[in-house]
mmCIF file of C-alpha atoms and ligand atoms in Angstrom:
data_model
loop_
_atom_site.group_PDB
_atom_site.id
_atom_site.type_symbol
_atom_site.label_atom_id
_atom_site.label_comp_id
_atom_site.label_asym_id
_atom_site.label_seq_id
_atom_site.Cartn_x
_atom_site.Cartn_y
_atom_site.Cartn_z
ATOM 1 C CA UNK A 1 123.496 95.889 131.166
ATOM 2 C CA UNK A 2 122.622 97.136 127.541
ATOM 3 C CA UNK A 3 120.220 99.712 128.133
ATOM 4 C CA UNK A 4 118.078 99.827 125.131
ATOM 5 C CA UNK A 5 115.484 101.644 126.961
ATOM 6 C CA UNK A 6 116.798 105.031 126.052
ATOM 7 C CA UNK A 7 116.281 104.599 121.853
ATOM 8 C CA UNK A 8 112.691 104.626 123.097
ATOM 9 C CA UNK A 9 112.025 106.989 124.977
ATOM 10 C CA UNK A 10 109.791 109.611 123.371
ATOM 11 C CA UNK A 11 108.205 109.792 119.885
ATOM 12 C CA UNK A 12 110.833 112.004 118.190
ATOM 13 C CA UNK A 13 113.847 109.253 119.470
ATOM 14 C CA UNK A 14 112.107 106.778 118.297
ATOM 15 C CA UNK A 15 111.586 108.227 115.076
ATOM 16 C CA UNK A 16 115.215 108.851 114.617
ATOM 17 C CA UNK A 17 116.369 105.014 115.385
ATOM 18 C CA UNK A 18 113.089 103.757 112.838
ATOM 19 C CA UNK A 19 114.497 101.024 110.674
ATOM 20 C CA UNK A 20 111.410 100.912 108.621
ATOM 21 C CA UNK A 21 109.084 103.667 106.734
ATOM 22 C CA UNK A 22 106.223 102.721 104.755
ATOM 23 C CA UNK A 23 105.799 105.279 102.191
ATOM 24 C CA UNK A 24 102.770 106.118 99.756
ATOM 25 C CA UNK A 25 104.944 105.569 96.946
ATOM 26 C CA UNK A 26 104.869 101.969 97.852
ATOM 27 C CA UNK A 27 101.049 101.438 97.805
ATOM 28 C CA UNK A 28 99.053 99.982 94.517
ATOM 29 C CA UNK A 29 95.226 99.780 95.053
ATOM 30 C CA UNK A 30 93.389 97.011 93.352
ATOM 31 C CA UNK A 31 90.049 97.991 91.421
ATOM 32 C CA UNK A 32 87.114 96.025 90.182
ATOM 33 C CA UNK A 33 85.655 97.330 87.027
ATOM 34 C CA UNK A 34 82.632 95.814 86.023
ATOM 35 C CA UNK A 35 80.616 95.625 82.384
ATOM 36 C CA UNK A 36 77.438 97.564 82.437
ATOM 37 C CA UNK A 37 76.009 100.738 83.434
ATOM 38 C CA UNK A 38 75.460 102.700 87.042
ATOM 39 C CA UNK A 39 77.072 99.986 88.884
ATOM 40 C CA UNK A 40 78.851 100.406 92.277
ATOM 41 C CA UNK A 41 78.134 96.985 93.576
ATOM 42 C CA UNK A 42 79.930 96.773 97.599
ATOM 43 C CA UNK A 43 81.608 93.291 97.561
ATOM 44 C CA UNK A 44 80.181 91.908 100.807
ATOM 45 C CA UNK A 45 83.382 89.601 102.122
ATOM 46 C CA UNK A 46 85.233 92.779 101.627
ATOM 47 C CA UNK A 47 83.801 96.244 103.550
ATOM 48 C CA UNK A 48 84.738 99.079 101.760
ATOM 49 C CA UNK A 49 85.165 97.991 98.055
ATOM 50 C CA UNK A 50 83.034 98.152 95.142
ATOM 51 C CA UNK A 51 82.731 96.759 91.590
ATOM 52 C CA UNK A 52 82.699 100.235 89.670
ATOM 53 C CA UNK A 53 81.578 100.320 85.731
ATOM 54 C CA UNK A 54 83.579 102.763 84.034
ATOM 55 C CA UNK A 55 80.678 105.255 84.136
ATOM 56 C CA UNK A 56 80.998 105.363 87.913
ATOM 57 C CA UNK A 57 85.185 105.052 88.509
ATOM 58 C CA UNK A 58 85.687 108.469 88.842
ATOM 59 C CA UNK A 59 84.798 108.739 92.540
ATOM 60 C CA UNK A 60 87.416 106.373 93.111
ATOM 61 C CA UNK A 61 89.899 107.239 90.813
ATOM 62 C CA UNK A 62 89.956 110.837 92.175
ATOM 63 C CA UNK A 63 89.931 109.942 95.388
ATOM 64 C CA UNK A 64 93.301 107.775 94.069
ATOM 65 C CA UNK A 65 94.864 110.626 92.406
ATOM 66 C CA UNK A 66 94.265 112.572 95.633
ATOM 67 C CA UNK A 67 95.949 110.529 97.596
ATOM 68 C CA UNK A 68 98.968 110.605 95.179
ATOM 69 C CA UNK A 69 99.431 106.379 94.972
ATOM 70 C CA UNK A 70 101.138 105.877 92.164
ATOM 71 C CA UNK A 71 99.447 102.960 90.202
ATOM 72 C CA UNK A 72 96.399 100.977 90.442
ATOM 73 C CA UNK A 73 95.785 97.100 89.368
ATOM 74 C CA UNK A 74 92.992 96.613 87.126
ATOM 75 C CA UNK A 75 90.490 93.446 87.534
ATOM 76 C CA UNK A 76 87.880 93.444 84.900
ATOM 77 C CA UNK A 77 85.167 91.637 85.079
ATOM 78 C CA UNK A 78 82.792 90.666 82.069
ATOM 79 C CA UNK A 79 79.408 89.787 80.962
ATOM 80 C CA UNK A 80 80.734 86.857 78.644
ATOM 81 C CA UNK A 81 82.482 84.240 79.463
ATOM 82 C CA UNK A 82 83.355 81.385 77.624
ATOM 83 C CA UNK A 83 85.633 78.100 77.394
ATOM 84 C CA UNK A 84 88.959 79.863 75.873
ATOM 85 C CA UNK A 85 88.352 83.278 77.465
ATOM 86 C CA UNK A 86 87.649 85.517 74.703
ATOM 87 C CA UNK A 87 86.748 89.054 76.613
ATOM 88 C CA UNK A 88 90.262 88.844 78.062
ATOM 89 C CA UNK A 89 91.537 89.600 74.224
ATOM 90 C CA UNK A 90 88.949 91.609 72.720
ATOM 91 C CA UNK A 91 89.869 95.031 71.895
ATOM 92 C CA UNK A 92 86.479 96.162 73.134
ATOM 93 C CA UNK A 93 86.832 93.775 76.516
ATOM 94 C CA UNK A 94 85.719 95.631 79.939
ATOM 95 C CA UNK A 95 89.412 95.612 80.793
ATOM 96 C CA UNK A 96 90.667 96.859 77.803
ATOM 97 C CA UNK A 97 87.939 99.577 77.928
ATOM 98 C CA UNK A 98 88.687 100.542 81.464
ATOM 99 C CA UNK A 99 92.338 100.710 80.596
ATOM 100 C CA UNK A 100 91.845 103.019 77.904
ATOM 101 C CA UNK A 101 89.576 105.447 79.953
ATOM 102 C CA UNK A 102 91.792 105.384 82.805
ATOM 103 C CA UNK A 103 95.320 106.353 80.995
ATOM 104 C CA UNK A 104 93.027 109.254 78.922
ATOM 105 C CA UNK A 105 91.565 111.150 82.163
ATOM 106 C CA UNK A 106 94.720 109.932 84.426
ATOM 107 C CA UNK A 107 97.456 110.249 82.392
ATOM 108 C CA UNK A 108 99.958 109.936 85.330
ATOM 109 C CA UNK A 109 98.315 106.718 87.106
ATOM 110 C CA UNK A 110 100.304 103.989 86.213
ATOM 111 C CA UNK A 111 98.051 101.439 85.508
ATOM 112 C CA UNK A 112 98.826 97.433 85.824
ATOM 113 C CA UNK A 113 97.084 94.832 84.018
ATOM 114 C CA UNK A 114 96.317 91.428 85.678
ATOM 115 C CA UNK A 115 96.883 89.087 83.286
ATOM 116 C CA UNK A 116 94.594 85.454 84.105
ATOM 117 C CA UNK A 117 91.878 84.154 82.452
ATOM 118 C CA UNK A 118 90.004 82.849 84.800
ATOM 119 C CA UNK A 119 87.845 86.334 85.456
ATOM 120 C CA UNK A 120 86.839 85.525 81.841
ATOM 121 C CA UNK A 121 86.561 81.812 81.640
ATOM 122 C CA UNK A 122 83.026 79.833 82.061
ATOM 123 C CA UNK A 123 84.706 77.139 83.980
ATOM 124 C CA UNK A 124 86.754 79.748 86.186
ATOM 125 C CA UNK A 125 90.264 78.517 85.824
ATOM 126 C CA UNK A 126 92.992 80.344 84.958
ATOM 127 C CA UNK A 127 94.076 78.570 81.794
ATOM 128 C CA UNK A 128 92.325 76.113 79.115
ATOM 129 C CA UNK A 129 90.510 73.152 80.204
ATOM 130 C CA UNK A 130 90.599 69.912 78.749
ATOM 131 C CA UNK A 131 89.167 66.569 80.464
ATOM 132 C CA UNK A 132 89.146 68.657 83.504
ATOM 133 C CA UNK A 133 92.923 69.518 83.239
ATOM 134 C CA UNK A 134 94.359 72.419 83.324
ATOM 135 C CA UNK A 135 96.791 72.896 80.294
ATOM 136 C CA UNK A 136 99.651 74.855 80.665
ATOM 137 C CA UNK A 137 101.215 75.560 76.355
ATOM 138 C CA UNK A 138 97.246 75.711 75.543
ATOM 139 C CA UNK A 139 97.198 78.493 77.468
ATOM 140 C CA UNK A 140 100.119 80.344 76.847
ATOM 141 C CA UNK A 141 99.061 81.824 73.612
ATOM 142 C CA UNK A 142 96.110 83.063 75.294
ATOM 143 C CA UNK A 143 97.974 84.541 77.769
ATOM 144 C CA UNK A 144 99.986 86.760 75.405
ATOM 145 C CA UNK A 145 97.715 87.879 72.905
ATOM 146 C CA UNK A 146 95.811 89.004 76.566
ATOM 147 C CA UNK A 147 98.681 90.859 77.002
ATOM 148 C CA UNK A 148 99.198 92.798 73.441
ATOM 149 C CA UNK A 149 95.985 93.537 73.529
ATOM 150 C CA UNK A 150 96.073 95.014 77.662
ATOM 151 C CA UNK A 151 99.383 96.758 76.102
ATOM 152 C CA UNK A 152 97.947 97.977 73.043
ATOM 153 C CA UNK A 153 94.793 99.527 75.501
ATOM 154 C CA UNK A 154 97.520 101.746 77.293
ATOM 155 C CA UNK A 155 98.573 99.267 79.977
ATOM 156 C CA UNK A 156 101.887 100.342 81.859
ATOM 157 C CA UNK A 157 102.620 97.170 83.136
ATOM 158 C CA UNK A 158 101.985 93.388 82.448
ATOM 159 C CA UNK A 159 101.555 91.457 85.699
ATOM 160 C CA UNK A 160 100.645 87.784 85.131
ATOM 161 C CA UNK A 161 98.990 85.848 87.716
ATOM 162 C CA UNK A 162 97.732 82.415 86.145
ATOM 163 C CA UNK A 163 100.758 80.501 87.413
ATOM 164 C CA UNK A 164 101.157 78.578 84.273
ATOM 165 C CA UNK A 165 105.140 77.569 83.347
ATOM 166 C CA UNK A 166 106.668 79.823 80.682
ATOM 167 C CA UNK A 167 104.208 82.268 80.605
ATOM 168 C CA UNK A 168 107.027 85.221 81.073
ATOM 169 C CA UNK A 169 109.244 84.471 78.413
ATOM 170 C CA UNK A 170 105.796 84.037 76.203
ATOM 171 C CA UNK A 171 104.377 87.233 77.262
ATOM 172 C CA UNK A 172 108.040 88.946 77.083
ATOM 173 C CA UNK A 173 108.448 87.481 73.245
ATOM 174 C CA UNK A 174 104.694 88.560 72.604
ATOM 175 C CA UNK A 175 105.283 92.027 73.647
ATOM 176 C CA UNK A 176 108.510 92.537 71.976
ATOM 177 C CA UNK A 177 107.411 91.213 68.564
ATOM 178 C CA UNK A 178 104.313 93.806 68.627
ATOM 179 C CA UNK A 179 106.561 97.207 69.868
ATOM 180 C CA UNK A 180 106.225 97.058 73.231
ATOM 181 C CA UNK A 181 109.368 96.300 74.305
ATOM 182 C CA UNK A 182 109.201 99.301 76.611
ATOM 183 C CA UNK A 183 106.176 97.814 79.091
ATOM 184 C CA UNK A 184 107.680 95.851 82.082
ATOM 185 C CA UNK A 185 106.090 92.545 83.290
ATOM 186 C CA UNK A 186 105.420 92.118 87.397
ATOM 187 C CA UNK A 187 105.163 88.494 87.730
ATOM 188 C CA UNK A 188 103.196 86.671 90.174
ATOM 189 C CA UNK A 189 106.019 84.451 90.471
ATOM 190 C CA UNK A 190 105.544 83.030 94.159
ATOM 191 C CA UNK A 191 101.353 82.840 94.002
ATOM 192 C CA UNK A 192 100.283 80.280 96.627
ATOM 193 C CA UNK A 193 97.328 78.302 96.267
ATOM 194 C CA UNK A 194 95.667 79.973 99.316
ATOM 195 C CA UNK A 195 92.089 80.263 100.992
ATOM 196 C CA UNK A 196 93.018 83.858 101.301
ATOM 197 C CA UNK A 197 91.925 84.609 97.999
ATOM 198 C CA UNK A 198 88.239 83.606 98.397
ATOM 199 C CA UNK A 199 86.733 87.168 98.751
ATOM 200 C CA UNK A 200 88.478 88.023 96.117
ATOM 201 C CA UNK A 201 86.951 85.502 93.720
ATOM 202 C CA UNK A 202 83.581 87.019 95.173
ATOM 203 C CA UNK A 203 84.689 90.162 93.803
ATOM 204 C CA UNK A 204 86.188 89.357 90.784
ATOM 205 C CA UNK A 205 83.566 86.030 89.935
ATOM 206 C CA UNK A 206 86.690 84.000 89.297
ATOM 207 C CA UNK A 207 85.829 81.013 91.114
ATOM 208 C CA UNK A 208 86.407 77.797 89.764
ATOM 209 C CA UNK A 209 83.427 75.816 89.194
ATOM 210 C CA UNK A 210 84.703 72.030 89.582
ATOM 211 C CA UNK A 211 88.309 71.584 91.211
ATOM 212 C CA UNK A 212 91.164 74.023 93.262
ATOM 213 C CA UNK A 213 94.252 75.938 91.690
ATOM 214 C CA UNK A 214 96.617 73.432 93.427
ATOM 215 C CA UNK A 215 97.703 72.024 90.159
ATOM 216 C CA UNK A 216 99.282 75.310 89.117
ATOM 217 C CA UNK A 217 98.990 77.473 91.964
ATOM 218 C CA UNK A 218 102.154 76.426 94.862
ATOM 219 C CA UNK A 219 101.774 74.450 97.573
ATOM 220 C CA UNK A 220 101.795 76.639 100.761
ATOM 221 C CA UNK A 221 104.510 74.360 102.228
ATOM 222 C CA UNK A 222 107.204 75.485 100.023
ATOM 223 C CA UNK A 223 109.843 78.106 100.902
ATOM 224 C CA UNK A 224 112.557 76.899 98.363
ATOM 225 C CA UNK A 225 109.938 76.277 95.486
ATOM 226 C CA UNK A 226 108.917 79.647 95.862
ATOM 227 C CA UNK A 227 112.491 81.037 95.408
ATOM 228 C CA UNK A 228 112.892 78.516 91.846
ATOM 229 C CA UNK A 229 109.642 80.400 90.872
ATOM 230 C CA UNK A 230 111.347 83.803 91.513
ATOM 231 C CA UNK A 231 114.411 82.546 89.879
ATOM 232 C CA UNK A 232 113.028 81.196 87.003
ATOM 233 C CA UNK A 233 110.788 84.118 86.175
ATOM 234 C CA UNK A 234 113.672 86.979 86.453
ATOM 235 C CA UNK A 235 115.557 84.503 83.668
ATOM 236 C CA UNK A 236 112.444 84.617 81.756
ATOM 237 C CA UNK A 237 112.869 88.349 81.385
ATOM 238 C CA UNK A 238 110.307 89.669 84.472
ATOM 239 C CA UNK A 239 111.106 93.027 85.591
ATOM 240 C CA UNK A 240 109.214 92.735 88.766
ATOM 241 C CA UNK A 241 108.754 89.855 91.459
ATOM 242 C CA UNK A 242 106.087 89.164 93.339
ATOM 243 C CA UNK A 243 105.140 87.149 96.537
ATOM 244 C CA UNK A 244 101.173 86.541 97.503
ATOM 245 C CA UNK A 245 99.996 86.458 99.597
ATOM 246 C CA UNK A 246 101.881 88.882 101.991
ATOM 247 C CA UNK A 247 101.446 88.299 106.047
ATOM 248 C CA UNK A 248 101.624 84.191 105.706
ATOM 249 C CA UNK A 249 104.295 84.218 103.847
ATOM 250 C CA UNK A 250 106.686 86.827 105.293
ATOM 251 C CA UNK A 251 109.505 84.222 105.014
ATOM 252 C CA UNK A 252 109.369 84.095 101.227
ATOM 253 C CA UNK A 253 109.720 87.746 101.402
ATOM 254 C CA UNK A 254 113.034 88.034 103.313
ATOM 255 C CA UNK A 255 114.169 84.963 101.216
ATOM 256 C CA UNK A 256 113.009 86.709 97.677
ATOM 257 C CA UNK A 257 114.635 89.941 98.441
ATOM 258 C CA UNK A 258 118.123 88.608 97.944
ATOM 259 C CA UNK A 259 117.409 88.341 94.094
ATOM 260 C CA UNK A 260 117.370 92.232 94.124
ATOM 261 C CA UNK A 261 114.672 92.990 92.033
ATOM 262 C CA UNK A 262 111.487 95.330 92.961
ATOM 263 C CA UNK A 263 110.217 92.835 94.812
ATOM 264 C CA UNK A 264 106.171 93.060 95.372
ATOM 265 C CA UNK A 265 103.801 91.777 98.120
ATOM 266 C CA UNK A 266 100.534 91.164 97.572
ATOM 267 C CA UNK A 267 98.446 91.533 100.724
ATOM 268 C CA UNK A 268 95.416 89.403 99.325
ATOM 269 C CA UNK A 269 91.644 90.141 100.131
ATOM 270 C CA UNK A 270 91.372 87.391 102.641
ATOM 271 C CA UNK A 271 93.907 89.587 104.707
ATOM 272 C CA UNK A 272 92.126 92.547 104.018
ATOM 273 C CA UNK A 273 88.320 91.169 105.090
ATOM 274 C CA UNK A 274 89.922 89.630 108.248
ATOM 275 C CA UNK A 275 91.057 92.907 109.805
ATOM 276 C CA UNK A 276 88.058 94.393 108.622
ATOM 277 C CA UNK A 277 85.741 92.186 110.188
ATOM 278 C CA UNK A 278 87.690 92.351 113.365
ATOM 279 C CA UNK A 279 87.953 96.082 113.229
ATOM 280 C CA UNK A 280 84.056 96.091 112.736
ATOM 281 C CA UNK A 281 83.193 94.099 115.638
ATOM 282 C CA UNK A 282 85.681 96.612 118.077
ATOM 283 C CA UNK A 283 87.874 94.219 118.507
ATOM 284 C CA UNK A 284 91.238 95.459 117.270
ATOM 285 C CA UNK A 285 91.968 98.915 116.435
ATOM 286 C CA UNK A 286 92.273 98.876 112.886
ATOM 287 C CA UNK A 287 94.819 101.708 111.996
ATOM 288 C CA UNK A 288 97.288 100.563 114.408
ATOM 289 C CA UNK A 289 97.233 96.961 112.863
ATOM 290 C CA UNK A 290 97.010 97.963 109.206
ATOM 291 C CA UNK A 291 99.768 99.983 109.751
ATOM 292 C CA UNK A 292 101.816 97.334 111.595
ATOM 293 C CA UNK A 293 100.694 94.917 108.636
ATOM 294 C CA UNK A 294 102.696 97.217 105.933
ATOM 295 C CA UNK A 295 105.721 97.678 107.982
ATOM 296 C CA UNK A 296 105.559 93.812 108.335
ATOM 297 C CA UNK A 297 105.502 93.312 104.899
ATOM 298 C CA UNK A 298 108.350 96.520 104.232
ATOM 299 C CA UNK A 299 110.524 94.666 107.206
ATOM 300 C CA UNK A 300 110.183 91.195 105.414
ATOM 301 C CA UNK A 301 111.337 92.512 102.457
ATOM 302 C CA UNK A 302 108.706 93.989 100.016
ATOM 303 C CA UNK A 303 109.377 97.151 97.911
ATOM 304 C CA UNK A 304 105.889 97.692 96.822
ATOM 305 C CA UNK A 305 102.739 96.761 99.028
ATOM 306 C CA UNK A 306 99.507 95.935 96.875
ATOM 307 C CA UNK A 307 96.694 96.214 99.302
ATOM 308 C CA UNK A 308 92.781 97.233 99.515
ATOM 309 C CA UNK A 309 94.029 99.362 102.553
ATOM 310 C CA UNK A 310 95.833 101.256 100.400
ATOM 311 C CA UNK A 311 93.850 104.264 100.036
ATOM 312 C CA UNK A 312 93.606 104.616 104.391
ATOM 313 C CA UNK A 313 97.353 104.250 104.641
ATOM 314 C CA UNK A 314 98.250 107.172 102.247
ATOM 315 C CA UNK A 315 95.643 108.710 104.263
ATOM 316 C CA UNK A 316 96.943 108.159 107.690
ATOM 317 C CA UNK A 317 100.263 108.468 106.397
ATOM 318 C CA UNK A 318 99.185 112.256 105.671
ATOM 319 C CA UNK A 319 97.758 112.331 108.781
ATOM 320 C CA UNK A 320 100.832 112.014 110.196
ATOM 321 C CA UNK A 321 102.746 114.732 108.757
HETATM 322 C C1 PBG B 1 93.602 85.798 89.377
HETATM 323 C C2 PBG B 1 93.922 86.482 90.661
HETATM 324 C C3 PBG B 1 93.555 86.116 91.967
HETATM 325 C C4 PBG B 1 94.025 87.110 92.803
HETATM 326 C C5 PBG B 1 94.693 88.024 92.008
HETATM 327 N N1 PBG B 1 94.634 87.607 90.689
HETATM 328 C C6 PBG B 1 92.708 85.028 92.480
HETATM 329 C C7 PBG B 1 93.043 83.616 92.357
HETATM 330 O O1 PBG B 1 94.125 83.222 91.926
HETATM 331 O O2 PBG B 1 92.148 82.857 92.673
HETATM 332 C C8 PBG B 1 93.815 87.158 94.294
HETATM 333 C C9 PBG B 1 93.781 88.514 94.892
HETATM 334 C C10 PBG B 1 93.201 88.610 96.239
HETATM 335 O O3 PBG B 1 92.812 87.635 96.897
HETATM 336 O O4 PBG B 1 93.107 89.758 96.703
HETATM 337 N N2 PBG B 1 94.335 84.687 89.106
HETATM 338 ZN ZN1 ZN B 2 93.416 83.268 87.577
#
């Protein structure tokens, strides 16, 4: 008989057989920056985040630096919106603003810049519309002058979400031509067209007003797609990976972590409001399942975990010590 009883018998053996740590150096925390004044609006699908105007971030971004995560993703969100997206390159955009105030008071947070227009879109997509399609080389220009101009605001890294085809290589080409050949891209590269996302496009107003993603956002069903996508975008020149969301889609993971790139998960709001609400009603005890959530998503595969949790794990992680 194999008696592997006796790698588990106290705390201390157990912690010496532990395949898997999850580490605050892993952890990005998402943030919701809003135009306008005195504004920290709670998002109500998700308990426990805000939209923050820059006047008010500092609570949170203290609270960040406190906690010693090493990089936040920016979501802006702003008054106008319009048909080809315009606040998403204007130098004096609510992203680009927030960028800029972050990397001059926080120096050492990296910051990363969703790149999609459909935060800044009137129609909510996240490229240009035409007869109610979604065009993917209309949109690529868009997508890299968003990018110069989240570069040129102090961004640390470009992470494209949109989905469209190419948009690497355009971004990569974009950046290059205008000095920044220094600023790595994180690629959404395996983004599934998922209902997990919908608090999210509470938070961030991004919903689309006629029509799904499923044209350029992947169909759930597809493992191998999903590693194309991955391939693909490392040839385009991405420095990062990413899968998204995270707990579904633990397969693509362990599948995308053979390419041996940082690989990122994205555990998506949907995930996040779903333990919450559970963990509000009593029903689960939310530490213990957040934390077995992140080692999930370490064990899969991940290298870096962007999560709304985030700020509670680097807390219970220094708990702990
Ligand atoms: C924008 C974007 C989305 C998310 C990140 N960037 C929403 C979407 O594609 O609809 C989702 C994040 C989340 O659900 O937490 N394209
Ligand atoms: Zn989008």
């Amino acid at each position: 008989m194999n008696r592997f009883r006796r790698l588990r018998v106290n705390s201390q053996m157990r912690r010496l057989v532990r395949e898997t740590h999850i580490s605050t150096d892993d952890l990005i925390y998402p943030i919701f920056v809003a135009e306008g004044e005195n504004i920290k609006n709670p998002v109500p699908s998700m308990p426990g985040i805000y939209q923050y105007s820059i006047d008010m971030l500092d609570e949170i971004l203290c609270e960040i630096k406190k906690s010693k995560i090493p990089g936040v993703l920016i979501f802006g969100i702003p008054k106008h919106k319009d048909e080809l997206a315009s606040s998403a390159y204007d130098e004096n955009g609510i992203t680009q603003q927030a960028i800029r105030y972050i990397k001059k008071k926080y120096p050492e947070l990296l910051v990363i810049a969703d790149v999609c227009l459909c935060e800044y879109t009137s129609h909510g997509h996240c490229g240009v519309v035409r007869n109610d399609k979604i065009l993917n080389d209309e949109t690529l220009p868009l997508l890299s002058k968003m990018s110069v101009s989240l570069a040129k605001s102090g961004a640390d890294i470009i992470a494209p979400s949109d989905m469209m085809d190419g948009r690497v290589a355009a971004i990569r080409q974009a950046l290059d031509e205008n000095g920044f050949i220094d600023v790595p891209i994180m690629a959404y590269s395996a983004k599934f067209a998922s209902a997990y996302y919908s608090p999210f496009r509470d938070a961030a107003d991004s919903t689309p007003c006629f029509g799904d993603r499923k044209t350029y956002q992947m169909d759930c069903a597809n493992g191998k797609e999903a590693l194309r996508e991955i391939a693909d975008d490392i040839s385009e020149g991405a420095d990062m990976v990413m899968v998204k969301p995270a707990l579904a889609y633990l397969d693509v993971i362990k599948e995308a972590s053979r390419y041996e790139f940082p690989l990122a998960a994205y555990n998506v709001s949907g995930e996040y409001s779903m333990v919450k609400a559970a963990a509000q009603n009593g029903w689960i005890d939310e530490k213990r399942i957040v934390m077995e959530n992140m080692i999930a998503i370490k064990r899969a595969g991940a290298d870096i975990i962007i999560t709304y949790h985030a700020l509670d794990v680097a807390q219970w992680l220094e708990e702990e010590l």
